[in-house]
Amino acid sequence: MRKIIIFIFLIFIFLCSTAIGETAADWHYKAHALWDGEKYTDPKKAIEYLSNAIKLLPDDAKAYSDRGNAYNKLGQHQRAIKDYNEAIRLKPNFAVIYYNRGIAYGKLGQHQRAIEDFDKAISLKQDDADLYYNRGIAYDNLSQYQHAIEDYNKAIRLKTDYTDAYNNRGIAYLSQGNNELGCPDAQKACELGNCKLLEFAKGKGDCH
C-alpha cells in the first residue's frame, strides 16, 4: 500500500513539474497546433492554451490576437474585440489585428466601426485583397454600393480569381439595377465555382 501511495505521489510531482516547466512559447505552440490555416479546430482548448501563454508573458500581442480569433470562432465577438484592443495597444502597427477586429465588429452589425478598422489595416498593408473585399462587405451592409464596388474592384485587381469578390460586385451592380455589369460578374463567379448569383438572377429574369 505504501509503495502505491509513493508511486502516485511521484506521478503527481512529475505532472506538476511538467506543467510548471511549460513556457509561454510552449503554450502558444500547442494553440498553433490546433490551427488548420483558417480557424481553430478546438477554439476552447486554444483559449485555454493562449490564456496560459498570456499569464506567463502578458505583453505578447500575438497571443491576445490569436485568442481573439478563438473567441471570434465561438461567436464571442465582444471578448474577441477586448483581446484585439489589448493586442493593438501592445503592437499598434500590426495590420491583421485591425482586420480581425473589423471582422468582429461586422459580426456585431457595427459596420462603420468595421470600415474604420479596415481603413487602418489597408493603410498598413495596401496589397491585401481580403482587406478590400471585407471593407466592401461592410459598405454593402450600409447600402453604400458604389463604395463597395470600388473595393471589390481593388480586390479583383490584386486577386484576379477572387470568386467571392466577383459574386459580391455582381450583387452590388444588380442591386443598383445595373444588369449590364452585374450579369457578367455573376457569370464570372459561376465560372470560378459559385453559380448561386447567376441562377438567382436568371430566375428573376435579370440575366439570360
PDB file of N, CA and C in Angstrom, residues 48-149:
ATOM      1  N   GLU A  48      -7.693  28.190 -23.773  1.00  0.00           N
ATOM      2  CA  GLU A  48      -7.018  27.732 -22.549  1.00  0.00           C
ATOM      3  C   GLU A  48      -5.501  27.855 -22.687  1.00  0.00           C
ATOM      4  N   TYR A  49      -4.985  27.368 -23.808  1.00  0.00           N
ATOM      5  CA  TYR A  49      -3.538  27.408 -24.023  1.00  0.00           C
ATOM      6  C   TYR A  49      -3.024  28.847 -24.119  1.00  0.00           C
ATOM      7  N   LEU A  50      -3.737  29.680 -24.860  1.00  0.00           N
ATOM      8  CA  LEU A  50      -3.290  31.057 -25.044  1.00  0.00           C
ATOM      9  C   LEU A  50      -3.412  31.869 -23.752  1.00  0.00           C
ATOM     10  N   SER A  51      -4.413  31.555 -22.945  1.00  0.00           N
ATOM     11  CA  SER A  51      -4.534  32.216 -21.635  1.00  0.00           C
ATOM     12  C   SER A  51      -3.335  31.874 -20.763  1.00  0.00           C
ATOM     13  N   ASN A  52      -2.885  30.626 -20.830  1.00  0.00           N
ATOM     14  CA  ASN A  52      -1.688  30.225 -20.082  1.00  0.00           C
ATOM     15  C   ASN A  52      -0.461  30.969 -20.597  1.00  0.00           C
ATOM     16  N   ALA A  53      -0.378  31.130 -21.918  1.00  0.00           N
ATOM     17  CA  ALA A  53       0.740  31.869 -22.501  1.00  0.00           C
ATOM     18  C   ALA A  53       0.737  33.323 -22.024  1.00  0.00           C
ATOM     19  N   ILE A  54      -0.447  33.924 -21.988  1.00  0.00           N
ATOM     20  CA  ILE A  54      -0.566  35.325 -21.573  1.00  0.00           C
ATOM     21  C   ILE A  54      -0.203  35.495 -20.104  1.00  0.00           C
ATOM     22  N   LYS A  55      -0.555  34.533 -19.274  1.00  0.00           N
ATOM     23  CA  LYS A  55      -0.183  34.606 -17.853  1.00  0.00           C
ATOM     24  C   LYS A  55       1.330  34.660 -17.693  1.00  0.00           C
ATOM     25  N   LEU A  56       2.020  33.913 -18.531  1.00  0.00           N
ATOM     26  CA  LEU A  56       3.479  33.853 -18.433  1.00  0.00           C
ATOM     27  C   LEU A  56       4.156  35.010 -19.158  1.00  0.00           C
ATOM     28  N   LEU A  57       3.490  35.517 -20.214  1.00  0.00           N
ATOM     29  CA  LEU A  57       4.076  36.605 -20.999  1.00  0.00           C
ATOM     30  C   LEU A  57       2.963  37.596 -21.351  1.00  0.00           C
ATOM     31  N   PRO A  58       2.601  38.463 -20.418  1.00  0.00           N
ATOM     32  CA  PRO A  58       1.423  39.337 -20.591  1.00  0.00           C
ATOM     33  C   PRO A  58       1.590  40.429 -21.640  1.00  0.00           C
ATOM     34  N   ASP A  59       2.788  40.593 -22.201  1.00  0.00           N
ATOM     35  CA  ASP A  59       2.993  41.623 -23.226  1.00  0.00           C
ATOM     36  C   ASP A  59       3.073  41.028 -24.631  1.00  0.00           C
ATOM     37  N   ASP A  60       2.567  39.823 -24.806  1.00  0.00           N
ATOM     38  CA  ASP A  60       2.619  39.146 -26.104  1.00  0.00           C
ATOM     39  C   ASP A  60       1.389  39.514 -26.932  1.00  0.00           C
ATOM     40  N   ALA A  61       1.548  40.456 -27.851  1.00  0.00           N
ATOM     41  CA  ALA A  61       0.421  40.923 -28.670  1.00  0.00           C
ATOM     42  C   ALA A  61      -0.182  39.793 -29.486  1.00  0.00           C
ATOM     43  N   LYS A  62       0.665  38.904 -30.010  1.00  0.00           N
ATOM     44  CA  LYS A  62       0.150  37.833 -30.866  1.00  0.00           C
ATOM     45  C   LYS A  62      -0.730  36.867 -30.076  1.00  0.00           C
ATOM     46  N   ALA A  63      -0.398  36.623 -28.822  1.00  0.00           N
ATOM     47  CA  ALA A  63      -1.227  35.732 -28.003  1.00  0.00           C
ATOM     48  C   ALA A  63      -2.623  36.318 -27.821  1.00  0.00           C
ATOM     49  N   TYR A  64      -2.698  37.625 -27.570  1.00  0.00           N
ATOM     50  CA  TYR A  64      -4.015  38.264 -27.452  1.00  0.00           C
ATOM     51  C   TYR A  64      -4.761  38.210 -28.782  1.00  0.00           C
ATOM     52  N   SER A  65      -4.055  38.497 -29.869  1.00  0.00           N
ATOM     53  CA  SER A  65      -4.685  38.471 -31.183  1.00  0.00           C
ATOM     54  C   SER A  65      -5.215  37.080 -31.515  1.00  0.00           C
ATOM     55  N   ASP A  66      -4.394  36.070 -31.249  1.00  0.00           N
ATOM     56  CA  ASP A  66      -4.808  34.689 -31.544  1.00  0.00           C
ATOM     57  C   ASP A  66      -5.968  34.253 -30.660  1.00  0.00           C
ATOM     58  N   ARG A  67      -5.934  34.672 -29.395  1.00  0.00           N
ATOM     59  CA  ARG A  67      -7.055  34.315 -28.516  1.00  0.00           C
ATOM     60  C   ARG A  67      -8.329  35.013 -28.983  1.00  0.00           C
ATOM     61  N   GLY A  68      -8.176  36.237 -29.489  1.00  0.00           N
ATOM     62  CA  GLY A  68      -9.321  36.926 -30.078  1.00  0.00           C
ATOM     63  C   GLY A  68      -9.908  36.134 -31.229  1.00  0.00           C
ATOM     64  N   ASN A  69      -9.050  35.536 -32.055  1.00  0.00           N
ATOM     65  CA  ASN A  69      -9.536  34.709 -33.161  1.00  0.00           C
ATOM     66  C   ASN A  69     -10.330  33.512 -32.656  1.00  0.00           C
ATOM     67  N   ALA A  70      -9.864  32.923 -31.561  1.00  0.00           N
ATOM     68  CA  ALA A  70     -10.577  31.780 -30.985  1.00  0.00           C
ATOM     69  C   ALA A  70     -11.937  32.212 -30.438  1.00  0.00           C
ATOM     70  N   TYR A  71     -11.983  33.368 -29.772  1.00  0.00           N
ATOM     71  CA  TYR A  71     -13.272  33.878 -29.287  1.00  0.00           C
ATOM     72  C   TYR A  71     -14.214  34.185 -30.456  1.00  0.00           C
ATOM     73  N   ASN A  72     -13.660  34.735 -31.539  1.00  0.00           N
ATOM     74  CA  ASN A  72     -14.472  35.013 -32.725  1.00  0.00           C
ATOM     75  C   ASN A  72     -15.103  33.730 -33.252  1.00  0.00           C
ATOM     76  N   LYS A  73     -14.318  32.665 -33.281  1.00  0.00           N
ATOM     77  CA  LYS A  73     -14.816  31.383 -33.774  1.00  0.00           C
ATOM     78  C   LYS A  73     -15.983  30.884 -32.932  1.00  0.00           C
ATOM     79  N   LEU A  74     -15.948  31.180 -31.635  1.00  0.00           N
ATOM     80  CA  LEU A  74     -17.024  30.762 -30.729  1.00  0.00           C
ATOM     81  C   LEU A  74     -18.219  31.721 -30.770  1.00  0.00           C
ATOM     82  N   GLY A  75     -18.113  32.786 -31.556  1.00  0.00           N
ATOM     83  CA  GLY A  75     -19.193  33.771 -31.610  1.00  0.00           C
ATOM     84  C   GLY A  75     -19.166  34.751 -30.455  1.00  0.00           C
ATOM     85  N   GLN A  76     -18.083  34.739 -29.673  1.00  0.00           N
ATOM     86  CA  GLN A  76     -17.960  35.658 -28.536  1.00  0.00           C
ATOM     87  C   GLN A  76     -17.198  36.913 -29.005  1.00  0.00           C
ATOM     88  N   HIS A  77     -17.878  37.709 -29.805  1.00  0.00           N
ATOM     89  CA  HIS A  77     -17.203  38.791 -30.516  1.00  0.00           C
ATOM     90  C   HIS A  77     -16.771  39.935 -29.599  1.00  0.00           C
ATOM     91  N   GLN A  78     -17.531  40.199 -28.561  1.00  0.00           N
ATOM     92  CA  GLN A  78     -17.132  41.257 -27.628  1.00  0.00           C
ATOM     93  C   GLN A  78     -15.835  40.885 -26.912  1.00  0.00           C
ATOM     94  N   ARG A  79     -15.713  39.632 -26.522  1.00  0.00           N
ATOM     95  CA  ARG A  79     -14.481  39.190 -25.860  1.00  0.00           C
ATOM     96  C   ARG A  79     -13.323  39.209 -26.849  1.00  0.00           C
ATOM     97  N   ALA A  80     -13.627  38.873 -28.106  1.00  0.00           N
ATOM     98  CA  ALA A  80     -12.603  38.936 -29.138  1.00  0.00           C
ATOM     99  C   ALA A  80     -12.098  40.370 -29.293  1.00  0.00           C
ATOM    100  N   ILE A  81     -13.022  41.318 -29.353  1.00  0.00           N
ATOM    101  CA  ILE A  81     -12.645  42.727 -29.515  1.00  0.00           C
ATOM    102  C   ILE A  81     -11.795  43.207 -28.347  1.00  0.00           C
ATOM    103  N   LYS A  82     -12.128  42.769 -27.157  1.00  0.00           N
ATOM    104  CA  LYS A  82     -11.338  43.137 -25.973  1.00  0.00           C
ATOM    105  C   LYS A  82      -9.894  42.666 -26.124  1.00  0.00           C
ATOM    106  N   ASP A  83      -9.719  41.446 -26.640  1.00  0.00           N
ATOM    107  CA  ASP A  83      -8.366  40.931 -26.846  1.00  0.00           C
ATOM    108  C   ASP A  83      -7.659  41.671 -27.981  1.00  0.00           C
ATOM    109  N   TYR A  84      -8.392  41.979 -29.043  1.00  0.00           N
ATOM    110  CA  TYR A  84      -7.784  42.727 -30.145  1.00  0.00           C
ATOM    111  C   TYR A  84      -7.362  44.120 -29.675  1.00  0.00           C
ATOM    112  N   ASN A  85      -8.178  44.746 -28.819  1.00  0.00           N
ATOM    113  CA  ASN A  85      -7.824  46.054 -28.269  1.00  0.00           C
ATOM    114  C   ASN A  85      -6.480  45.991 -27.539  1.00  0.00           C
ATOM    115  N   GLU A  86      -6.318  44.944 -26.747  1.00  0.00           N
ATOM    116  CA  GLU A  86      -5.073  44.795 -25.988  1.00  0.00           C
ATOM    117  C   GLU A  86      -3.901  44.524 -26.931  1.00  0.00           C
ATOM    118  N   ALA A  87      -4.142  43.704 -27.949  1.00  0.00           N
ATOM    119  CA  ALA A  87      -3.088  43.419 -28.927  1.00  0.00           C
ATOM    120  C   ALA A  87      -2.660  44.694 -29.650  1.00  0.00           C
ATOM    121  N   ILE A  88      -3.631  45.527 -30.010  1.00  0.00           N
ATOM    122  CA  ILE A  88      -3.328  46.790 -30.699  1.00  0.00           C
ATOM    123  C   ILE A  88      -2.567  47.743 -29.780  1.00  0.00           C
ATOM    124  N   ARG A  89      -2.925  47.758 -28.494  1.00  0.00           N
ATOM    125  CA  ARG A  89      -2.194  48.599 -27.535  1.00  0.00           C
ATOM    126  C   ARG A  89      -0.733  48.196 -27.487  1.00  0.00           C
ATOM    127  N   LEU A  90      -0.488  46.883 -27.564  1.00  0.00           N
ATOM    128  CA  LEU A  90       0.875  46.381 -27.473  1.00  0.00           C
ATOM    129  C   LEU A  90       1.630  46.472 -28.797  1.00  0.00           C
ATOM    130  N   LYS A  91       0.877  46.355 -29.906  1.00  0.00           N
ATOM    131  CA  LYS A  91       1.507  46.366 -31.231  1.00  0.00           C
ATOM    132  C   LYS A  91       0.600  47.128 -32.191  1.00  0.00           C
ATOM    133  N   PRO A  92       0.667  48.452 -32.187  1.00  0.00           N
ATOM    134  CA  PRO A  92      -0.312  49.271 -32.915  1.00  0.00           C
ATOM    135  C   PRO A  92      -0.177  49.242 -34.440  1.00  0.00           C
ATOM    136  N   ASN A  93       0.880  48.698 -34.978  1.00  0.00           N
ATOM    137  CA  ASN A  93       1.078  48.703 -36.435  1.00  0.00           C
ATOM    138  C   ASN A  93       1.003  47.305 -37.038  1.00  0.00           C
ATOM    139  N   PHE A  94       0.172  46.466 -36.453  1.00  0.00           N
ATOM    140  CA  PHE A  94       0.007  45.086 -36.896  1.00  0.00           C
ATOM    141  C   PHE A  94      -1.323  45.001 -37.646  1.00  0.00           C
ATOM    142  N   ALA A  95      -1.263  45.016 -38.984  1.00  0.00           N
ATOM    143  CA  ALA A  95      -2.467  45.149 -39.816  1.00  0.00           C
ATOM    144  C   ALA A  95      -3.502  44.066 -39.551  1.00  0.00           C
ATOM    145  N   VAL A  96      -3.056  42.837 -39.347  1.00  0.00           N
ATOM    146  CA  VAL A  96      -4.006  41.729 -39.237  1.00  0.00           C
ATOM    147  C   VAL A  96      -4.908  41.869 -38.014  1.00  0.00           C
ATOM    148  N   ILE A  97      -4.439  42.544 -36.975  1.00  0.00           N
ATOM    149  CA  ILE A  97      -5.272  42.708 -35.779  1.00  0.00           C
ATOM    150  C   ILE A  97      -6.441  43.637 -36.090  1.00  0.00           C
ATOM    151  N   TYR A  98      -6.177  44.723 -36.813  1.00  0.00           N
ATOM    152  CA  TYR A  98      -7.267  45.628 -37.210  1.00  0.00           C
ATOM    153  C   TYR A  98      -8.246  44.891 -38.116  1.00  0.00           C
ATOM    154  N   TYR A  99      -7.700  44.079 -39.004  1.00  0.00           N
ATOM    155  CA  TYR A  99      -8.557  43.286 -39.900  1.00  0.00           C
ATOM    156  C   TYR A  99      -9.482  42.369 -39.089  1.00  0.00           C
ATOM    157  N   ASN A 100      -8.913  41.634 -38.151  1.00  0.00           N
ATOM    158  CA  ASN A 100      -9.716  40.705 -37.354  1.00  0.00           C
ATOM    159  C   ASN A 100     -10.721  41.432 -36.471  1.00  0.00           C
ATOM    160  N   ARG A 101     -10.325  42.583 -35.940  1.00  0.00           N
ATOM    161  CA  ARG A 101     -11.281  43.347 -35.129  1.00  0.00           C
ATOM    162  C   ARG A 101     -12.409  43.876 -36.016  1.00  0.00           C
ATOM    163  N   GLY A 102     -12.066  44.259 -37.245  1.00  0.00           N
ATOM    164  CA  GLY A 102     -13.090  44.689 -38.187  1.00  0.00           C
ATOM    165  C   GLY A 102     -14.093  43.588 -38.477  1.00  0.00           C
ATOM    166  N   ILE A 103     -13.610  42.364 -38.619  1.00  0.00           N
ATOM    167  CA  ILE A 103     -14.497  41.219 -38.828  1.00  0.00           C
ATOM    168  C   ILE A 103     -15.438  41.065 -37.633  1.00  0.00           C
ATOM    169  N   ALA A 104     -14.881  41.188 -36.422  1.00  0.00           N
ATOM    170  CA  ALA A 104     -15.698  41.059 -35.210  1.00  0.00           C
ATOM    171  C   ALA A 104     -16.764  42.146 -35.141  1.00  0.00           C
ATOM    172  N   TYR A 105     -16.388  43.398 -35.458  1.00  0.00           N
ATOM    173  CA  TYR A 105     -17.381  44.484 -35.467  1.00  0.00           C
ATOM    174  C   TYR A 105     -18.472  44.202 -36.494  1.00  0.00           C
ATOM    175  N   GLY A 106     -18.076  43.667 -37.646  1.00  0.00           N
ATOM    176  CA  GLY A 106     -19.063  43.335 -38.664  1.00  0.00           C
ATOM    177  C   GLY A 106     -20.050  42.298 -38.173  1.00  0.00           C
ATOM    178  N   LYS A 107     -19.558  41.303 -37.450  1.00  0.00           N
ATOM    179  CA  LYS A 107     -20.436  40.259 -36.907  1.00  0.00           C
ATOM    180  C   LYS A 107     -21.438  40.839 -35.914  1.00  0.00           C
ATOM    181  N   LEU A 108     -21.044  41.932 -35.267  1.00  0.00           N
ATOM    182  CA  LEU A 108     -21.931  42.598 -34.307  1.00  0.00           C
ATOM    183  C   LEU A 108     -22.833  43.632 -34.973  1.00  0.00           C
ATOM    184  N   GLY A 109     -22.714  43.771 -36.293  1.00  0.00           N
ATOM    185  CA  GLY A 109     -23.532  44.740 -37.010  1.00  0.00           C
ATOM    186  C   GLY A 109     -23.020  46.160 -36.917  1.00  0.00           C
ATOM    187  N   GLN A 110     -21.796  46.340 -36.403  1.00  0.00           N
ATOM    188  CA  GLN A 110     -21.209  47.674 -36.275  1.00  0.00           C
ATOM    189  C   GLN A 110     -20.330  47.940 -37.506  1.00  0.00           C
ATOM    190  N   HIS A 111     -20.987  48.157 -38.644  1.00  0.00           N
ATOM    191  CA  HIS A 111     -20.287  48.176 -39.925  1.00  0.00           C
ATOM    192  C   HIS A 111     -19.402  49.405 -40.115  1.00  0.00           C
ATOM    193  N   GLN A 112     -19.805  50.543 -39.568  1.00  0.00           N
ATOM    194  CA  GLN A 112     -18.962  51.731 -39.693  1.00  0.00           C
ATOM    195  C   GLN A 112     -17.659  51.547 -38.923  1.00  0.00           C
ATOM    196  N   ARG A 113     -17.736  50.948 -37.750  1.00  0.00           N
ATOM    197  CA  ARG A 113     -16.522  50.694 -36.985  1.00  0.00           C
ATOM    198  C   ARG A 113     -15.658  49.665 -37.698  1.00  0.00           C
ATOM    199  N   ALA A 114     -16.300  48.705 -38.363  1.00  0.00           N
ATOM    200  CA  ALA A 114     -15.558  47.728 -39.152  1.00  0.00           C
ATOM    201  C   ALA A 114     -14.796  48.434 -40.267  1.00  0.00           C
ATOM    202  N   ILE A 115     -15.453  49.358 -40.950  1.00  0.00           N
ATOM    203  CA  ILE A 115     -14.808  50.102 -42.041  1.00  0.00           C
ATOM    204  C   ILE A 115     -13.589  50.863 -41.513  1.00  0.00           C
ATOM    205  N   GLU A 116     -13.719  51.482 -40.357  1.00  0.00           N
ATOM    206  CA  GLU A 116     -12.598  52.224 -39.781  1.00  0.00           C
ATOM    207  C   GLU A 116     -11.406  51.311 -39.519  1.00  0.00           C
ATOM    208  N   ASP A 117     -11.686  50.091 -39.054  1.00  0.00           N
ATOM    209  CA  ASP A 117     -10.592  49.143 -38.828  1.00  0.00           C
ATOM    210  C   ASP A 117      -9.985  48.666 -40.139  1.00  0.00           C
ATOM    211  N   PHE A 118     -10.821  48.411 -41.146  1.00  0.00           N
ATOM    212  CA  PHE A 118     -10.282  48.006 -42.440  1.00  0.00           C
ATOM    213  C   PHE A 118      -9.466  49.145 -43.063  1.00  0.00           C
ATOM    214  N   ASP A 119      -9.917  50.396 -42.864  1.00  0.00           N
ATOM    215  CA  ASP A 119      -9.148  51.551 -43.334  1.00  0.00           C
ATOM    216  C   ASP A 119      -7.736  51.529 -42.747  1.00  0.00           C
ATOM    217  N   LYS A 120      -7.671  51.304 -41.439  1.00  0.00           N
ATOM    218  CA  LYS A 120      -6.371  51.288 -40.763  1.00  0.00           C
ATOM    219  C   LYS A 120      -5.516  50.128 -41.262  1.00  0.00           C
ATOM    220  N   ALA A 121      -6.123  48.970 -41.406  1.00  0.00           N
ATOM    221  CA  ALA A 121      -5.376  47.804 -41.884  1.00  0.00           C
ATOM    222  C   ALA A 121      -4.829  48.060 -43.285  1.00  0.00           C
ATOM    223  N   ILE A 122      -5.646  48.664 -44.150  1.00  0.00           N
ATOM    224  CA  ILE A 122      -5.220  48.955 -45.521  1.00  0.00           C
ATOM    225  C   ILE A 122      -4.086  49.972 -45.538  1.00  0.00           C
ATOM    226  N   SER A 123      -4.131  50.937 -44.621  1.00  0.00           N
ATOM    227  CA  SER A 123      -3.050  51.928 -44.561  1.00  0.00           C
ATOM    228  C   SER A 123      -1.716  51.272 -44.195  1.00  0.00           C
ATOM    229  N   LEU A 124      -1.789  50.130 -43.510  1.00  0.00           N
ATOM    230  CA  LEU A 124      -0.584  49.406 -43.093  1.00  0.00           C
ATOM    231  C   LEU A 124      -0.177  48.328 -44.091  1.00  0.00           C
ATOM    232  N   LYS A 125      -1.160  47.863 -44.875  1.00  0.00           N
ATOM    233  CA  LYS A 125      -0.885  46.768 -45.825  1.00  0.00           C
ATOM    234  C   LYS A 125      -1.806  46.935 -47.027  1.00  0.00           C
ATOM    235  N   GLN A 126      -1.297  47.604 -48.047  1.00  0.00           N
ATOM    236  CA  GLN A 126      -2.149  48.023 -49.154  1.00  0.00           C
ATOM    237  C   GLN A 126      -2.319  46.965 -50.247  1.00  0.00           C
ATOM    238  N   ASP A 127      -1.634  45.847 -50.147  1.00  0.00           N
ATOM    239  CA  ASP A 127      -1.666  44.855 -51.217  1.00  0.00           C
ATOM    240  C   ASP A 127      -2.418  43.579 -50.827  1.00  0.00           C
ATOM    241  N   ASP A 128      -3.311  43.683 -49.848  1.00  0.00           N
ATOM    242  CA  ASP A 128      -4.049  42.511 -49.368  1.00  0.00           C
ATOM    243  C   ASP A 128      -5.485  42.573 -49.884  1.00  0.00           C
ATOM    244  N   ALA A 129      -5.820  41.679 -50.811  1.00  0.00           N
ATOM    245  CA  ALA A 129      -7.151  41.672 -51.430  1.00  0.00           C
ATOM    246  C   ALA A 129      -8.258  41.466 -50.410  1.00  0.00           C
ATOM    247  N   ASP A 130      -7.995  40.672 -49.377  1.00  0.00           N
ATOM    248  CA  ASP A 130      -9.037  40.376 -48.392  1.00  0.00           C
ATOM    249  C   ASP A 130      -9.474  41.616 -47.623  1.00  0.00           C
ATOM    250  N   LEU A 131      -8.562  42.552 -47.424  1.00  0.00           N
ATOM    251  CA  LEU A 131      -8.909  43.778 -46.711  1.00  0.00           C
ATOM    252  C   LEU A 131      -9.932  44.591 -47.494  1.00  0.00           C
ATOM    253  N   TYR A 132      -9.687  44.743 -48.792  1.00  0.00           N
ATOM    254  CA  TYR A 132     -10.629  45.497 -49.631  1.00  0.00           C
ATOM    255  C   TYR A 132     -11.965  44.744 -49.745  1.00  0.00           C
ATOM    256  N   TYR A 133     -11.873  43.442 -49.896  1.00  0.00           N
ATOM    257  CA  TYR A 133     -13.100  42.641 -50.032  1.00  0.00           C
ATOM    258  C   TYR A 133     -13.991  42.792 -48.803  1.00  0.00           C
ATOM    259  N   ASN A 134     -13.402  42.678 -47.632  1.00  0.00           N
ATOM    260  CA  ASN A 134     -14.217  42.749 -46.414  1.00  0.00           C
ATOM    261  C   ASN A 134     -14.691  44.166 -46.125  1.00  0.00           C
ATOM    262  N   ARG A 135     -13.913  45.173 -46.540  1.00  0.00           N
ATOM    263  CA  ARG A 135     -14.431  46.532 -46.400  1.00  0.00           C
ATOM    264  C   ARG A 135     -15.603  46.736 -47.364  1.00  0.00           C
ATOM    265  N   GLY A 136     -15.516  46.098 -48.524  1.00  0.00           N
ATOM    266  CA  GLY A 136     -16.637  46.139 -49.458  1.00  0.00           C
ATOM    267  C   GLY A 136     -17.899  45.549 -48.858  1.00  0.00           C
ATOM    268  N   ILE A 137     -17.752  44.452 -48.138  1.00  0.00           N
ATOM    269  CA  ILE A 137     -18.916  43.841 -47.476  1.00  0.00           C
ATOM    270  C   ILE A 137     -19.525  44.819 -46.476  1.00  0.00           C
ATOM    271  N   ALA A 138     -18.664  45.496 -45.713  1.00  0.00           N
ATOM    272  CA  ALA A 138     -19.168  46.466 -44.733  1.00  0.00           C
ATOM    273  C   ALA A 138     -19.931  47.591 -45.428  1.00  0.00           C
ATOM    274  N   TYR A 139     -19.395  48.082 -46.539  1.00  0.00           N
ATOM    275  CA  TYR A 139     -20.109  49.113 -47.299  1.00  0.00           C
ATOM    276  C   TYR A 139     -21.435  48.568 -47.841  1.00  0.00           C
ATOM    277  N   ASP A 140     -21.411  47.330 -48.321  1.00  0.00           N
ATOM    278  CA  ASP A 140     -22.641  46.696 -48.793  1.00  0.00           C
ATOM    279  C   ASP A 140     -23.706  46.701 -47.704  1.00  0.00           C
ATOM    280  N   ASN A 141     -23.299  46.353 -46.494  1.00  0.00           N
ATOM    281  CA  ASN A 141     -24.243  46.273 -45.380  1.00  0.00           C
ATOM    282  C   ASN A 141     -24.807  47.635 -44.997  1.00  0.00           C
ATOM    283  N   LEU A 142     -24.123  48.701 -45.417  1.00  0.00           N
ATOM    284  CA  LEU A 142     -24.617  50.061 -45.194  1.00  0.00           C
ATOM    285  C   LEU A 142     -25.314  50.597 -46.441  1.00  0.00           C
ATOM    286  N   SER A 143     -25.510  49.709 -47.435  1.00  0.00           N
ATOM    287  CA  SER A 143     -26.140  50.066 -48.725  1.00  0.00           C
ATOM    288  C   SER A 143     -25.350  51.125 -49.479  1.00  0.00           C
ATOM    289  N   GLN A 144     -24.066  51.205 -49.217  1.00  0.00           N
ATOM    290  CA  GLN A 144     -23.192  52.127 -49.948  1.00  0.00           C
ATOM    291  C   GLN A 144     -22.545  51.337 -51.093  1.00  0.00           C
ATOM    292  N   TYR A 145     -23.371  51.043 -52.100  1.00  0.00           N
ATOM    293  CA  TYR A 145     -22.969  50.084 -53.123  1.00  0.00           C
ATOM    294  C   TYR A 145     -21.804  50.568 -53.981  1.00  0.00           C
ATOM    295  N   GLN A 146     -21.727  51.858 -54.269  1.00  0.00           N
ATOM    296  CA  GLN A 146     -20.636  52.338 -55.115  1.00  0.00           C
ATOM    297  C   GLN A 146     -19.293  52.181 -54.408  1.00  0.00           C
ATOM    298  N   HIS A 147     -19.254  52.495 -53.106  1.00  0.00           N
ATOM    299  CA  HIS A 147     -18.024  52.278 -52.335  1.00  0.00           C
ATOM    300  C   HIS A 147     -17.677  50.792 -52.315  1.00  0.00           C
ATOM    301  N   ALA A 148     -18.703  49.954 -52.163  1.00  0.00           N
ATOM    302  CA  ALA A 148     -18.478  48.511 -52.141  1.00  0.00           C
ATOM    303  C   ALA A 148     -17.876  48.053 -53.468  1.00  0.00           C
ATOM    304  N   ILE A 149     -18.437  48.535 -54.564  1.00  0.00           N
ATOM    305  CA  ILE A 149     -17.948  48.155 -55.896  1.00  0.00           C
ATOM    306  C   ILE A 149     -16.496  48.565 -56.075  1.00  0.00           C
TER     307      ILE A 149
END
